[in-house]
C-alpha cells in the first residue's frame, strides 16, 4: 500500500494529473469577464456548460485533496521511510531473516568502525580478498545516503559471493537495479570482517591476537628436520622405531583396511541387519528395530525427575521469552529443561 501512494507511484501521478486538469478548467473559466452578459456566456461556453465546468473543477479539487490524505496520514506516523523500516523489522521475524535488522545495532558505531578500519592495516591471509575489497567499496561511497553502486569505478561488479543468500537478498532492492542498499551493505561487510578476523582469514598488522598466522609457521627446512621423528612418535606402531615415510604410511593404512574388511567378512553370516544381493552384489541395511529402553536409561530418567522442581507455565514462558521472538513449543520444552523443571 505504501509503495502505491509513495512518490512516483500511480496514485501520486493521478493526483498531479487531477491538479493539472483543475488548473486547466479554472483557466478556461477565468478567461470570461465576470460582467459578461448571460447570452455572451452561453455563446462562448454553451448553455449549461458553465455550471458543469464549475462542478468539475470543484470535483477535481476534492479528488486532489482526497489523494493527499493517505500521504498526510503516513507523514503523521513518521513518514514513508519510517514505515518501511517498521515493515522491514516485522518481516525479518519471518524465516529467521535477521540480517535486515543488524544495521540498527551497528548504526551508533558506524563512524567508529570506519575510523578503525581506515587506521588499521588489514591484510588477507590467503588469496581470498573479497571482504576487504567490499570494505574498500563501502568506504569509497560511505557519504551516500540510501544506495551505492554495485560496481567498482572501473566497471567490475563487486563480488559479494562470500555472503549468505540472506545477505545477498538484503543488500538488493528490486526497484533499484544496479545498486546496493547502503546500510545493509555496510552491515554485511562489517559482520563478514568480524568473522574473518575471528577465523584468521584477515590479519591486523602489528597485532598479537589478530596477527597473520601464516607468518608464524615454521620454515620448511625446520619442519623437514623434525618430521621423521614426529611421524614415528604420532603414527608409527608402538615399539616400531624404524624411519616412518610415505611407504610406511601406505602399508600401515592398507593393513588396517584389510583387517577391517576381513572382520566384516567374518561377521557377515551372523549379521542379520546386513544383506548382500546375490545377483547385483549391492549391500543394504535392514531397518533397525529398537530393543526397548535400557534399564540404565530408565534409572537415569527417574533420577532426573526426582531432582527436577516443578515450574508453572508462566515461569517457563518468561524465561524462554528472553531468547527472542519465534520460540515455539520446542523452545518452551527446551526452556523447561534449561531452567530445570517439568511443565506443571
Tab-separated table of C-alpha atoms in Angstrom, residues 22 26 31 47 62 111 147 164 178 189 202 243 253 319:
chain	number	residue	atom	x	y	z
A	22	UNK	CA	-8.256	21.547	-12.309
A	26	UNK	CA	-10.101	27.141	-13.925
A	31	UNK	CA	-10.992	33.981	-19.176
A	47	UNK	CA	-25.990	26.565	-22.338
A	62	UNK	CA	-11.803	17.435	-3.939
A	111	UNK	CA	31.756	6.189	12.306
A	147	UNK	CA	22.085	3.482	-2.330
A	164	UNK	CA	24.970	-15.842	2.639
A	178	UNK	CA	22.495	-1.848	-10.328
A	189	UNK	CA	30.690	-6.068	5.271
A	202	UNK	CA	42.055	-11.336	7.820
A	243	UNK	CA	62.011	-44.489	9.938
A	253	UNK	CA	46.799	-47.922	6.133
A	319	UNK	CA	12.396	-17.388	30.824
